[in-house]
């Protein structure tokens, strides 16, 4: 997700979209392996990255809605017992940029 965020935030949404597609493929593999927890985490990361792509494309209102949706999904998920949280929590991202 970090590569997608970096690409989107540096004004390269097309590169971000390629990395988001990789996240989608990873999510699909996790689903196929019946790994519900991690497939959900990867999906949330994809949602956050997609929101940043919208922002990079100048669709700020849509981006904030997408970031809010990703933050809500993250807030609703259980945290893995050995993982303190995802690398860039969506809730933190949306709260930081909504101000």
CSV table of N, CA and C in Angstrom, one decimal:
chain,number,residue,atom,x,y,z
A,1,UNK,N,0.8,-1.2,0.0
A,1,UNK,CA,0.0,0.0,0.0
A,1,UNK,C,0.9,1.3,0.0
A,2,UNK,N,2.0,1.2,0.6
A,2,UNK,CA,2.9,2.4,0.7
A,2,UNK,C,3.3,2.9,-0.6
A,3,UNK,N,3.6,2.0,-1.5
A,3,UNK,CA,4.0,2.4,-2.9
A,3,UNK,C,2.8,3.1,-3.6
A,4,UNK,N,1.6,2.6,-3.4
A,4,UNK,CA,0.4,3.2,-4.0
A,4,UNK,C,0.2,4.6,-3.4
A,5,UNK,N,0.3,4.7,-2.1
A,5,UNK,CA,0.1,6.0,-1.5
A,5,UNK,C,1.2,7.0,-1.9
A,6,UNK,N,2.4,6.6,-2.0
A,6,UNK,CA,3.5,7.5,-2.5
A,6,UNK,C,3.3,7.9,-3.9
A,7,UNK,N,2.9,7.0,-4.8
A,7,UNK,CA,2.6,7.4,-6.2
A,7,UNK,C,1.5,8.4,-6.2
A,8,UNK,N,0.4,8.1,-5.5
A,8,UNK,CA,-0.8,9.0,-5.6
A,8,UNK,C,-0.5,10.4,-5.0
A,9,UNK,N,0.2,10.4,-3.9
A,9,UNK,CA,0.5,11.7,-3.2
A,9,UNK,C,1.6,12.5,-4.0
A,10,UNK,N,2.4,11.8,-4.8
A,10,UNK,CA,3.3,12.6,-5.6
A,10,UNK,C,2.8,12.9,-7.0
A,11,UNK,N,1.5,12.7,-7.2
A,11,UNK,CA,0.9,13.1,-8.5
A,11,UNK,C,1.0,12.1,-9.6
A,12,UNK,N,1.2,10.8,-9.3
A,12,UNK,CA,1.2,9.8,-10.3
A,12,UNK,C,0.1,8.7,-10.0
A,13,UNK,N,-1.1,9.1,-10.3
A,13,UNK,CA,-2.2,8.2,-10.0
A,13,UNK,C,-2.2,6.9,-10.8
A,14,UNK,N,-1.6,6.9,-12.0
A,14,UNK,CA,-1.5,5.7,-12.8
A,14,UNK,C,-0.6,4.7,-12.2
A,15,UNK,N,0.5,5.1,-11.7
A,15,UNK,CA,1.4,4.1,-11.0
A,15,UNK,C,0.7,3.6,-9.7
A,16,UNK,N,-0.1,4.5,-9.1
A,16,UNK,CA,-0.8,4.0,-7.9
A,16,UNK,C,-1.9,3.0,-8.2
A,17,UNK,N,-2.5,3.2,-9.4
A,17,UNK,CA,-3.5,2.2,-9.8
A,17,UNK,C,-2.9,0.8,-10.1
A,18,UNK,N,-1.7,0.8,-10.6
A,18,UNK,CA,-1.1,-0.5,-10.8
A,18,UNK,C,-0.8,-1.2,-9.5
A,19,UNK,N,-0.4,-0.4,-8.5
A,19,UNK,CA,-0.1,-1.0,-7.2
A,19,UNK,C,-1.4,-1.5,-6.5
A,20,UNK,N,-2.5,-0.7,-6.7
A,20,UNK,CA,-3.8,-1.1,-6.2
A,20,UNK,C,-4.2,-2.4,-6.8
A,21,UNK,N,-4.0,-2.5,-8.1
A,21,UNK,CA,-4.3,-3.8,-8.8
A,21,UNK,C,-3.6,-5.0,-8.1
A,22,UNK,N,-2.3,-4.8,-7.8
A,22,UNK,CA,-1.6,-5.8,-7.1
A,22,UNK,C,-2.2,-6.1,-5.7
A,23,UNK,N,-2.6,-5.1,-5.0
A,23,UNK,CA,-3.3,-5.4,-3.8
A,23,UNK,C,-4.6,-6.2,-4.0
A,24,UNK,N,-5.3,-5.9,-5.0
A,24,UNK,CA,-6.5,-6.7,-5.4
A,24,UNK,C,-6.2,-8.1,-5.6
A,25,UNK,N,-5.1,-8.4,-6.4
A,25,UNK,CA,-4.7,-9.7,-6.6
A,25,UNK,C,-4.3,-10.5,-5.4
A,26,UNK,N,-3.6,-9.8,-4.5
A,26,UNK,CA,-3.2,-10.3,-3.2
A,26,UNK,C,-4.5,-10.7,-2.4
A,27,UNK,N,-5.4,-9.7,-2.3
A,27,UNK,CA,-6.7,-10.0,-1.6
A,27,UNK,C,-7.4,-11.2,-2.1
A,28,UNK,N,-7.4,-11.3,-3.5
A,28,UNK,CA,-8.1,-12.5,-4.1
A,28,UNK,C,-7.4,-13.8,-3.7
A,29,UNK,N,-6.1,-13.8,-3.6
A,29,UNK,CA,-5.3,-15.0,-3.2
A,29,UNK,C,-5.7,-15.3,-1.8
A,30,UNK,N,-5.7,-14.3,-0.9
A,30,UNK,CA,-6.0,-14.5,0.5
A,30,UNK,C,-7.5,-15.1,0.6
A,31,UNK,N,-8.4,-14.6,-0.1
A,31,UNK,CA,-9.8,-15.1,-0.1
A,31,UNK,C,-9.8,-16.5,-0.5
A,32,UNK,N,-9.0,-16.9,-1.6
A,32,UNK,CA,-9.0,-18.2,-2.1
A,32,UNK,C,-8.4,-19.2,-1.1
A,33,UNK,N,-7.5,-18.7,-0.2
A,33,UNK,CA,-6.9,-19.5,0.8
A,33,UNK,C,-7.7,-19.4,2.1
A,34,UNK,N,-8.9,-18.8,2.0
A,34,UNK,CA,-9.8,-18.7,3.2
A,34,UNK,C,-9.2,-18.0,4.4
A,35,UNK,N,-8.4,-16.9,4.1
A,35,UNK,CA,-7.8,-16.1,5.1
A,35,UNK,C,-8.6,-14.8,5.2
A,36,UNK,N,-9.7,-14.9,5.9
A,36,UNK,CA,-10.7,-13.8,5.9
A,36,UNK,C,-10.1,-12.5,6.6
A,37,UNK,N,-9.3,-12.7,7.7
A,37,UNK,CA,-8.8,-11.6,8.4
A,37,UNK,C,-7.9,-10.7,7.5
A,38,UNK,N,-6.8,-11.4,6.9
A,38,UNK,CA,-5.9,-10.7,6.1
A,38,UNK,C,-6.5,-10.2,4.8
A,39,UNK,N,-7.4,-10.9,4.2
A,39,UNK,CA,-8.0,-10.4,3.0
A,39,UNK,C,-8.8,-9.1,3.3
A,40,UNK,N,-9.4,-9.0,4.4
A,40,UNK,CA,-10.1,-7.8,4.8
A,40,UNK,C,-9.1,-6.6,5.0
A,41,UNK,N,-8.0,-6.9,5.7
A,41,UNK,CA,-7.0,-5.9,5.9
A,41,UNK,C,-6.4,-5.4,4.6
A,42,UNK,N,-6.1,-6.3,3.7
A,42,UNK,CA,-5.6,-5.8,2.3
A,42,UNK,C,-6.7,-5.0,1.6
A,43,UNK,N,-8.0,-5.4,1.7
A,43,UNK,CA,-9.0,-4.7,1.1
A,43,UNK,C,-9.1,-3.3,1.6
A,44,UNK,N,-9.0,-3.1,2.9
A,44,UNK,CA,-9.0,-1.8,3.5
A,44,UNK,C,-7.8,-0.9,3.0
A,45,UNK,N,-6.7,-1.5,2.9
A,45,UNK,CA,-5.5,-0.8,2.4
A,45,UNK,C,-5.8,-0.4,1.0
A,46,UNK,N,-6.4,-1.2,0.2
A,46,UNK,CA,-6.7,-0.9,-1.2
A,46,UNK,C,-7.7,0.3,-1.2
A,47,UNK,N,-8.7,0.3,-0.3
A,47,UNK,CA,-9.6,1.4,-0.2
A,47,UNK,C,-9.0,2.7,0.1
A,48,UNK,N,-8.0,2.7,1.0
A,48,UNK,CA,-7.3,3.9,1.4
A,48,UNK,C,-6.5,4.4,0.2
A,49,UNK,N,-5.8,3.5,-0.5
A,49,UNK,CA,-5.0,3.9,-1.6
A,49,UNK,C,-5.8,4.4,-2.8
A,50,UNK,N,-7.0,3.8,-3.0
A,50,UNK,CA,-7.9,4.3,-4.0
A,50,UNK,C,-8.4,5.7,-3.7
A,51,UNK,N,-8.7,5.9,-2.4
A,51,UNK,CA,-9.1,7.3,-2.0
A,51,UNK,C,-8.0,8.3,-2.3
A,52,UNK,N,-6.8,8.0,-2.1
A,52,UNK,CA,-5.7,8.9,-2.5
A,52,UNK,C,-5.6,9.1,-4.0
A,53,UNK,N,-5.9,8.1,-4.8
A,53,UNK,CA,-5.9,8.3,-6.2
A,53,UNK,C,-7.0,9.3,-6.6
A,54,UNK,N,-8.2,9.1,-6.0
A,54,UNK,CA,-9.2,10.1,-6.3
A,54,UNK,C,-8.7,11.5,-5.9
A,55,UNK,N,-8.1,11.7,-4.8
A,55,UNK,CA,-7.6,13.0,-4.4
A,55,UNK,C,-6.5,13.5,-5.4
A,56,UNK,N,-5.6,12.6,-5.8
A,56,UNK,CA,-4.6,13.0,-6.8
A,56,UNK,C,-5.3,13.4,-8.1
A,57,UNK,N,-6.4,12.9,-8.4
A,57,UNK,CA,-7.1,13.2,-9.7
A,57,UNK,C,-8.0,14.5,-9.5
A,58,UNK,N,-7.9,15.1,-8.4
A,58,UNK,CA,-8.7,16.3,-8.1
A,58,UNK,C,-10.1,16.1,-7.7
A,59,UNK,N,-10.5,14.9,-7.4
A,59,UNK,CA,-11.8,14.5,-7.0
A,59,UNK,C,-11.9,14.5,-5.4
A,60,UNK,N,-11.7,15.7,-4.8
A,60,UNK,CA,-11.5,15.8,-3.4
A,60,UNK,C,-12.7,15.4,-2.6
A,61,UNK,N,-13.9,15.7,-3.0
A,61,UNK,CA,-15.1,15.3,-2.2
A,61,UNK,C,-15.2,13.8,-2.3
A,62,UNK,N,-15.0,13.2,-3.4
A,62,UNK,CA,-15.1,11.7,-3.6
A,62,UNK,C,-14.0,11.1,-2.7
A,63,UNK,N,-12.8,11.7,-2.7
A,63,UNK,CA,-11.7,11.1,-2.0
A,63,UNK,C,-12.0,11.1,-0.5
A,64,UNK,N,-12.6,12.2,0.0
A,64,UNK,CA,-12.9,12.2,1.4
A,64,UNK,C,-14.0,11.2,1.8
A,65,UNK,N,-14.9,11.1,0.9
A,65,UNK,CA,-16.0,10.0,1.2
A,65,UNK,C,-15.3,8.6,1.2
A,66,UNK,N,-14.4,8.4,0.3
A,66,UNK,CA,-13.8,7.1,0.2
A,66,UNK,C,-12.9,6.8,1.4
A,67,UNK,N,-12.2,7.9,1.8
A,67,UNK,CA,-11.3,7.8,3.0
A,67,UNK,C,-12.2,7.5,4.2
A,68,UNK,N,-13.3,8.2,4.3
A,68,UNK,CA,-14.2,8.0,5.5
A,68,UNK,C,-14.7,6.5,5.5
A,69,UNK,N,-15.1,6.0,4.3
A,69,UNK,CA,-15.6,4.6,4.2
A,69,UNK,C,-14.5,3.6,4.7
A,70,UNK,N,-13.3,3.9,4.2
A,70,UNK,CA,-12.1,3.0,4.6
A,70,UNK,C,-11.9,3.1,6.1
A,71,UNK,N,-11.9,4.3,6.6
A,71,UNK,CA,-11.7,4.5,8.1
A,71,UNK,C,-12.8,3.7,8.9
A,72,UNK,N,-14.0,3.8,8.4
A,72,UNK,CA,-15.1,3.1,9.1
A,72,UNK,C,-14.9,1.6,9.0
A,73,UNK,N,-14.5,1.1,7.9
A,73,UNK,CA,-14.2,-0.4,7.7
A,73,UNK,C,-13.1,-0.8,8.7
A,74,UNK,N,-12.0,0.0,8.7
A,74,UNK,CA,-10.9,-0.3,9.6
A,74,UNK,C,-11.3,-0.3,11.1
A,75,UNK,N,-12.1,0.7,11.5
A,75,UNK,CA,-12.6,0.8,12.8
A,75,UNK,C,-13.5,-0.4,13.2
A,76,UNK,N,-14.2,-1.0,12.2
A,76,UNK,CA,-15.1,-2.1,12.5
A,76,UNK,C,-14.4,-3.5,12.5
A,77,UNK,N,-13.1,-3.5,12.1
A,77,UNK,CA,-12.4,-4.8,12.0
A,77,UNK,C,-11.7,-5.1,13.3
A,78,UNK,N,-11.6,-6.4,13.6
A,78,UNK,CA,-10.8,-6.9,14.7
A,78,UNK,C,-9.4,-6.7,14.4
A,79,UNK,N,-8.6,-6.5,15.4
A,79,UNK,CA,-7.1,-6.4,15.2
A,79,UNK,C,-6.5,-7.8,15.5
A,80,UNK,N,-5.6,-8.2,14.7
A,80,UNK,CA,-4.9,-9.5,14.9
A,80,UNK,C,-4.2,-9.4,16.2
A,81,UNK,N,-4.2,-10.4,17.0
A,81,UNK,CA,-3.5,-10.4,18.3
A,81,UNK,C,-2.1,-10.1,18.3
A,82,UNK,N,-1.3,-10.4,17.3
A,82,UNK,CA,0.1,-10.1,17.2
A,82,UNK,C,0.4,-8.9,16.4
A,83,UNK,N,-0.6,-8.2,15.9
A,83,UNK,CA,-0.4,-7.0,15.1
A,83,UNK,C,-1.0,-5.8,15.8
A,84,UNK,N,-0.3,-4.8,16.1
A,84,UNK,CA,-0.8,-3.6,16.8
A,84,UNK,C,-1.8,-2.8,15.9
A,85,UNK,N,-1.6,-2.9,14.6
A,85,UNK,CA,-2.5,-2.2,13.7
A,85,UNK,C,-1.8,-2.2,12.3
A,86,UNK,N,-2.6,-1.6,11.3
A,86,UNK,CA,-2.1,-1.6,10.0
A,86,UNK,C,-1.0,-0.5,9.9
A,87,UNK,N,-0.1,-0.5,8.8
A,87,UNK,CA,0.9,0.5,8.7
A,87,UNK,C,0.4,1.9,8.7
A,88,UNK,N,-0.6,2.2,8.0
A,88,UNK,CA,-1.1,3.6,7.9
A,88,UNK,C,-2.6,3.5,8.1
A,89,UNK,N,-3.1,3.6,9.3
A,89,UNK,CA,-4.5,3.5,9.6
A,89,UNK,C,-5.4,4.5,8.8
A,90,UNK,N,-6.4,4.0,8.2
A,90,UNK,CA,-7.3,4.9,7.4
A,90,UNK,C,-7.9,5.9,8.2
A,91,UNK,N,-8.3,5.6,9.5
A,91,UNK,CA,-9.0,6.5,10.3
A,91,UNK,C,-8.0,7.7,10.6
A,92,UNK,N,-6.8,7.4,10.8
A,92,UNK,CA,-5.8,8.5,11.1
A,92,UNK,C,-5.6,9.4,9.9
A,93,UNK,N,-5.6,8.8,8.7
A,93,UNK,CA,-5.4,9.5,7.4
A,93,UNK,C,-6.6,10.5,7.2
A,94,UNK,N,-7.8,10.0,7.4
A,94,UNK,CA,-9.0,10.8,7.1
A,94,UNK,C,-9.1,11.9,8.2
A,95,UNK,N,-8.8,11.6,9.4
A,95,UNK,CA,-8.9,12.7,10.4
A,95,UNK,C,-7.8,13.7,10.2
A,96,UNK,N,-6.7,13.3,9.8
A,96,UNK,CA,-5.6,14.3,9.5
A,96,UNK,C,-5.9,15.2,8.3
A,97,UNK,N,-6.5,14.7,7.3
A,97,UNK,CA,-6.8,15.5,6.1
A,97,UNK,C,-8.1,16.2,6.1
A,98,UNK,N,-9.0,15.8,7.0
A,98,UNK,CA,-10.3,16.4,7.0
A,98,UNK,C,-10.3,17.8,7.8
A,99,UNK,N,-9.2,18.0,8.5
A,99,UNK,CA,-9.1,19.2,9.3
A,99,UNK,C,-8.7,20.4,8.4
